[in-house]
């Protein structure tokens, strides 16, 4: 059972994204509906079950864990889980544990995260304008997030800003975002909006801002040189000569990255999605709870990886949201 996890297309699975809750204190327009119906707490994996699940993946060759949600830091006692994962960092079985967060709770947890072994956090931030921030997050407040960024940097965490490129929303802030991140010594990654979830009146095609076009706009002011930098995920980086920072581009639509996909996603209820852009999933909660013998769970994980598809079907080229997923981004993990 020590053989690595290899999918049908000979891709080694070394990266597990783990959603620890579907709940969030924001309601971002591209992520979830304003009046979300959250899962009953009894359906969620306990923190102990999340530990056992992640530890089994680590035993099968996963080297990187990214903790997501919802907003992971709103889950009660979540630091217990981070501290527990720290043992795999200390043993060398895991290279890193990272966090994707909206930043709202970082001022409370930044020091504890660093003490638990976390060294990098990704913070979702789509605008530096307070009114626009309140509009895109519905419930969020920008000063609270800035307070969290301040706390993270004081604690020694390396901060990367993730910005969803939204046509007609943050196009006019492109250079401001780059220069604000550079001044704070933070890298920046832009993400194309994906057709995830039935969000009522949200127009996915209308929101879509191609990162090919975004990069061309950046090049009118800055010198961009392609970088060999990789952080284990789908981003491809360019160095901004004038500022020295790295800018990442996550392009599921413009240029999908499926051929090198090394990731699977575990939801807070134990569903394993082998691809963000496909509906197929495997239930790992049942084998986890069926037996105290980890071999049962290991066999279920291997069976799931054997079904990993070649890639997603996201497509806006025909002016419609091709490959639309019915589940919200917050269900699978942001």
Coordinates of C-alpha atoms in Angstrom, one line a residue:
X1 CA 0.0 0.0 0.0
X2 CA 3.0 2.3 -0.1
X3 CA 2.8 2.9 -3.8
X4 CA 2.2 6.5 -4.7
X5 CA -1.2 7.8 -6.0
X6 CA -1.0 7.7 -9.8
X7 CA -4.1 8.6 -11.8
X8 CA -5.1 7.0 -15.2
X9 CA -3.1 9.7 -17.1
X10 CA 0.1 9.0 -15.1
X11 CA -0.1 12.2 -13.0
X12 CA 1.1 11.8 -9.4
X13 CA -1.3 13.1 -6.9
X14 CA 0.7 15.0 -4.3
X15 CA -1.6 17.9 -3.3
X16 CA -4.8 17.7 -1.3
X17 CA -7.1 20.6 -0.8
X18 CA -9.3 20.1 2.2
X19 CA -12.4 22.1 2.9
X20 CA -13.0 22.1 6.7
X21 CA -16.4 23.9 6.5
X22 CA -18.9 25.1 4.0
X23 CA -19.7 28.1 6.2
X24 CA -18.4 31.6 5.6
X25 CA -18.8 35.0 7.1
X26 CA -18.8 36.5 3.5
X27 CA -21.2 35.8 0.6
X28 CA -19.0 36.6 -2.4
X29 CA -21.0 36.8 -5.5
X30 CA -19.0 34.3 -7.6
X31 CA -18.8 31.8 -4.7
X32 CA -22.1 31.4 -3.1
X33 CA -25.7 32.6 -3.0
X34 CA -26.6 35.4 -0.6
X35 CA -29.0 33.2 1.4
X36 CA -27.0 30.0 1.5
X37 CA -28.4 26.8 3.1
X38 CA -25.5 25.4 5.0
X39 CA -25.0 21.7 5.8
X40 CA -26.2 20.4 9.2
X41 CA -23.2 20.1 11.4
X42 CA -23.8 16.4 12.0
X43 CA -22.9 15.8 8.3
X44 CA -19.4 17.3 8.6
X45 CA -16.4 15.3 9.4
X46 CA -15.2 15.9 12.9
X47 CA -11.8 17.4 13.4
X48 CA -10.5 13.9 14.5
X49 CA -11.9 12.4 11.3
X50 CA -10.3 15.2 9.2
X51 CA -7.0 14.4 10.9
X52 CA -7.3 10.7 10.1
X53 CA -8.4 11.4 6.5
X54 CA -5.5 13.8 5.8
X55 CA -3.0 11.6 7.6
X56 CA -4.0 8.7 5.3
X57 CA -3.4 10.8 2.3
X58 CA 0.0 11.9 3.6
X59 CA 0.8 8.2 4.1
X60 CA -0.1 7.7 0.4
X61 CA 2.4 10.4 -0.8
X62 CA 0.5 13.7 -0.5
X63 CA 3.2 16.3 0.2
X64 CA 1.1 19.5 0.4
X65 CA -2.2 20.3 2.3
X66 CA -4.1 23.4 1.6
X67 CA -6.9 24.1 4.1
X68 CA -9.9 25.9 2.6
X69 CA -13.6 26.4 3.1
X70 CA -16.0 28.2 3.1
X71 CA -13.9 30.3 5.5
X72 CA -11.8 27.7 7.4
X73 CA -11.1 30.0 10.4
X74 CA -14.8 30.2 11.3
X75 CA -14.8 26.5 12.2
X76 CA -14.8 26.1 16.0
X77 CA -11.5 24.7 17.4
X78 CA -9.9 24.7 14.0
X79 CA -6.5 25.4 15.4
X80 CA -6.6 21.9 17.0
X81 CA -6.5 20.5 13.5
X82 CA -3.7 22.8 12.3
X83 CA -1.6 21.8 15.4
X84 CA -2.3 18.2 14.7
X85 CA -1.1 18.4 11.1
X86 CA 2.1 20.0 12.4
X87 CA 3.4 16.6 13.3
X88 CA 3.6 15.6 9.7
X89 CA 5.7 18.7 9.0
X90 CA 8.0 17.9 11.9
X91 CA 8.4 14.3 10.6
X92 CA 9.2 15.4 7.1
X93 CA 6.3 13.5 5.6
X94 CA 4.6 16.7 4.6
X95 CA 6.3 19.6 2.9
X96 CA 3.8 22.3 3.8
X97 CA 0.4 23.1 5.2
X98 CA -1.1 26.3 3.7
X99 CA -4.3 28.2 4.1
X100 CA -6.7 30.0 1.8
X101 CA -8.8 32.5 3.7
X102 CA -10.8 35.7 3.2
X103 CA -8.7 37.3 5.9
X104 CA -11.5 38.3 8.2
X105 CA -10.3 36.2 11.2
X106 CA -6.6 36.4 10.6
X107 CA -6.1 39.0 13.2
X108 CA -7.2 36.4 15.8
X109 CA -5.2 33.4 14.5
X110 CA -2.1 34.5 12.6
X111 CA 0.3 33.9 15.5
X112 CA -1.2 30.5 16.3
X113 CA -1.0 29.5 12.6
X114 CA 2.7 30.3 12.5
X115 CA 3.3 28.4 15.7
X116 CA 1.5 25.4 14.1
X117 CA 3.9 25.3 11.2
X118 CA 1.9 27.3 8.6
X119 CA 4.2 29.6 6.6
X120 CA 2.1 30.8 3.7
X121 CA -1.4 32.0 3.4
X122 CA -3.5 33.0 0.4
X123 CA -5.9 35.8 1.0
X124 CA -8.8 36.5 -1.4
X125 CA -9.1 40.2 -2.1
X126 CA -10.8 41.5 -5.3
X127 CA -10.8 45.2 -4.7
X128 CA -9.2 47.9 -2.6
X129 CA -12.3 50.0 -2.7
X130 CA -14.4 49.7 0.5
X131 CA -17.8 50.2 -1.2
X132 CA -17.0 47.7 -4.0
X133 CA -15.5 45.2 -1.5
X134 CA -18.8 45.3 0.5
X135 CA -20.7 44.8 -2.7
X136 CA -18.7 41.8 -4.0
X137 CA -18.5 40.1 -0.6
X138 CA -22.0 41.2 0.4
X139 CA -21.2 40.9 4.1
X140 CA -17.5 41.7 4.2
X141 CA -15.7 44.8 5.4
X142 CA -12.3 45.7 3.9
X143 CA -10.7 47.2 7.1
X144 CA -11.1 43.9 8.9
X145 CA -9.3 42.1 6.1
X146 CA -6.5 44.7 6.0
X147 CA -6.2 44.2 9.8
X148 CA -5.8 40.4 9.1
X149 CA -3.1 41.0 6.5
X150 CA -1.2 43.2 8.9
X151 CA -1.4 40.5 11.6
X152 CA -0.3 37.8 9.2
X153 CA 2.8 39.7 8.1
X154 CA 3.7 40.6 11.7
X155 CA 3.5 36.9 12.6
X156 CA 5.9 36.0 9.8
X157 CA 3.5 34.5 7.4
X158 CA 4.2 34.9 3.7
X159 CA 1.0 36.5 2.2
X160 CA -0.2 36.1 -1.4
X161 CA -3.2 37.9 -2.6
X162 CA -5.7 36.1 -4.8
X163 CA -7.8 38.3 -7.0
X164 CA -10.7 37.0 -9.2
X165 CA -10.6 39.0 -12.5
X166 CA -14.1 40.4 -12.9
X167 CA -14.9 42.3 -16.1
X168 CA -16.5 45.7 -15.3
X169 CA -15.7 45.4 -11.6
X170 CA -11.9 45.5 -10.9
X171 CA -10.5 46.2 -14.4
X172 CA -9.8 49.8 -13.4
X173 CA -7.8 48.7 -10.3
X174 CA -5.4 46.5 -12.1
X175 CA -2.3 48.7 -11.6
X176 CA -3.3 49.8 -8.2
X177 CA -3.6 46.2 -7.0
X178 CA -0.1 45.4 -8.4
X179 CA 1.5 48.4 -6.8
X180 CA -0.2 48.0 -3.5
X181 CA 0.9 44.4 -3.3
X182 CA 4.5 45.3 -4.3
X183 CA 4.7 48.0 -1.7
X184 CA 3.7 45.4 1.0
X185 CA 6.1 42.7 -0.4
X186 CA 3.2 40.5 -1.3
X187 CA 2.8 38.3 -4.4
X188 CA -0.4 38.5 -6.4
X189 CA -2.3 35.9 -8.4
X190 CA -5.2 36.6 -10.7
X191 CA -7.9 34.0 -11.3
X192 CA -10.4 33.6 -14.1
X193 CA -14.0 33.4 -12.9
X194 CA -15.2 29.8 -13.2
X195 CA -18.8 28.6 -13.9
X196 CA -19.5 27.2 -10.5
X197 CA -22.9 27.1 -8.8
X198 CA -26.3 28.4 -9.8
X199 CA -26.1 32.0 -8.6
X200 CA -29.3 33.3 -10.0
X201 CA -28.8 36.6 -11.7
X202 CA -25.0 36.4 -11.8
X203 CA -23.8 36.5 -15.4
X204 CA -20.7 34.3 -15.7
X205 CA -19.9 35.2 -19.3
X206 CA -20.4 38.9 -18.5
X207 CA -18.1 38.6 -15.5
X208 CA -15.3 36.8 -17.5
X209 CA -12.1 38.8 -18.0
X210 CA -9.6 36.7 -19.9
X211 CA -6.2 36.7 -18.2
X212 CA -4.6 36.8 -21.6
X213 CA -6.2 40.3 -22.0
X214 CA -5.3 41.2 -18.4
X215 CA -1.7 40.3 -18.9
X216 CA -1.6 42.3 -22.2
X217 CA -2.9 45.3 -20.2
X218 CA -0.2 44.8 -17.5
X219 CA 2.5 44.7 -20.3
X220 CA 1.5 48.3 -21.3
X221 CA 3.1 49.5 -18.0
X222 CA 5.4 46.8 -16.8
X223 CA 8.0 44.4 -18.2
X224 CA 6.9 40.9 -17.5
X225 CA 9.3 37.9 -17.8
X226 CA 8.0 34.4 -17.5
X227 CA 9.2 32.7 -14.3
X228 CA 10.0 29.1 -13.5
X229 CA 8.5 29.6 -10.1
X230 CA 6.0 26.9 -9.0
X231 CA 4.1 26.6 -5.7
X232 CA 2.6 23.2 -6.3
X233 CA -0.7 24.5 -7.7
X234 CA -2.1 25.6 -11.1
X235 CA -0.6 29.2 -11.2
X236 CA 1.9 30.1 -13.8
X237 CA 4.1 33.1 -12.8
X238 CA 5.7 36.1 -14.4
X239 CA 8.3 38.4 -12.8
X240 CA 7.5 42.2 -12.8
X241 CA 10.9 43.7 -13.6
X242 CA 10.0 47.1 -12.2
X243 CA 8.7 45.9 -8.8
X244 CA 10.5 42.6 -8.4
X245 CA 7.3 40.8 -7.4
X246 CA 5.8 37.6 -8.9
X247 CA 2.4 37.7 -10.5
X248 CA 0.5 34.5 -10.9
X249 CA -2.1 33.6 -13.5
X250 CA -4.7 30.8 -12.9
X251 CA -6.3 30.3 -16.3
X252 CA -8.9 27.5 -16.3
X253 CA -10.5 29.1 -19.4
X254 CA -7.8 30.8 -21.4
X255 CA -5.3 28.0 -21.1
X256 CA -6.3 25.1 -18.9
X257 CA -3.7 23.4 -16.8
X258 CA -5.2 20.0 -16.7
X259 CA -2.3 18.1 -18.2
X260 CA -0.2 18.7 -15.1
X261 CA -2.9 18.5 -12.5
X262 CA -1.6 17.0 -9.2
X263 CA -4.6 17.9 -7.1
X264 CA -7.7 16.4 -5.6
X265 CA -10.3 18.1 -3.3
X266 CA -11.9 16.8 -0.1
X267 CA -15.1 18.4 1.1
X268 CA -16.0 18.9 4.7
X269 CA -18.4 15.9 4.4
X270 CA -15.8 13.5 3.1
X271 CA -16.6 13.8 -0.6
X272 CA -13.5 13.5 -2.8
X273 CA -13.7 15.5 -6.1
X274 CA -11.0 14.3 -8.5
X275 CA -11.6 17.4 -10.6
X276 CA -13.0 20.8 -9.7
X277 CA -14.8 21.0 -13.0
X278 CA -16.5 17.6 -13.0
X279 CA -19.4 16.3 -10.9
X280 CA -17.9 12.9 -10.3
X281 CA -16.9 12.3 -6.7
X282 CA -16.2 9.5 -4.3
X283 CA -17.7 9.2 -0.8
X284 CA -14.8 8.6 1.6
X285 CA -16.8 9.3 4.8
X286 CA -18.5 5.9 4.6
X287 CA -15.3 3.8 4.5
X288 CA -13.7 6.1 7.1
X289 CA -16.5 5.4 9.5
X290 CA -17.0 1.8 8.5
X291 CA -13.7 0.6 9.9
X292 CA -10.9 1.6 12.2
X293 CA -8.6 -0.1 9.8
X294 CA -7.0 2.5 7.6
X295 CA -6.5 0.0 4.8
X296 CA -10.2 0.2 4.0
X297 CA -9.9 4.0 3.6
X298 CA -6.7 3.6 1.6
X299 CA -8.4 1.2 -0.9
X300 CA -11.3 3.7 -1.3
X301 CA -8.8 6.5 -2.0
X302 CA -6.9 4.5 -4.6
X303 CA -10.2 3.5 -6.3
X304 CA -11.2 7.2 -6.4
X305 CA -7.9 8.3 -7.9
X306 CA -8.3 5.6 -10.6
X307 CA -11.3 7.5 -11.8
X308 CA -9.7 11.0 -12.0
X309 CA -10.7 12.5 -15.4
X310 CA -8.3 14.0 -17.9
X311 CA -9.7 17.5 -17.3
X312 CA -12.6 19.9 -17.0
X313 CA -15.0 21.2 -19.6
X314 CA -15.2 24.9 -18.6
X315 CA -15.8 27.0 -21.7
X316 CA -17.1 30.5 -22.4
X317 CA -16.2 30.6 -26.1
X318 CA -19.8 30.2 -27.3
X319 CA -20.9 33.1 -25.1
X320 CA -22.5 30.7 -22.6
X321 CA -21.1 29.1 -19.5
X322 CA -20.0 25.7 -20.8
X323 CA -19.1 23.1 -18.3
X324 CA -21.3 24.8 -15.6
X325 CA -21.1 23.0 -12.2
X326 CA -24.3 22.9 -10.1
X327 CA -22.4 23.0 -6.8
X328 CA -21.1 26.2 -5.4
X329 CA -17.4 26.9 -5.2
X330 CA -17.8 26.9 -1.4
X331 CA -19.0 23.3 -1.5
X332 CA -15.8 21.9 -3.0
X333 CA -13.4 24.4 -1.4
X334 CA -12.2 27.7 -2.7

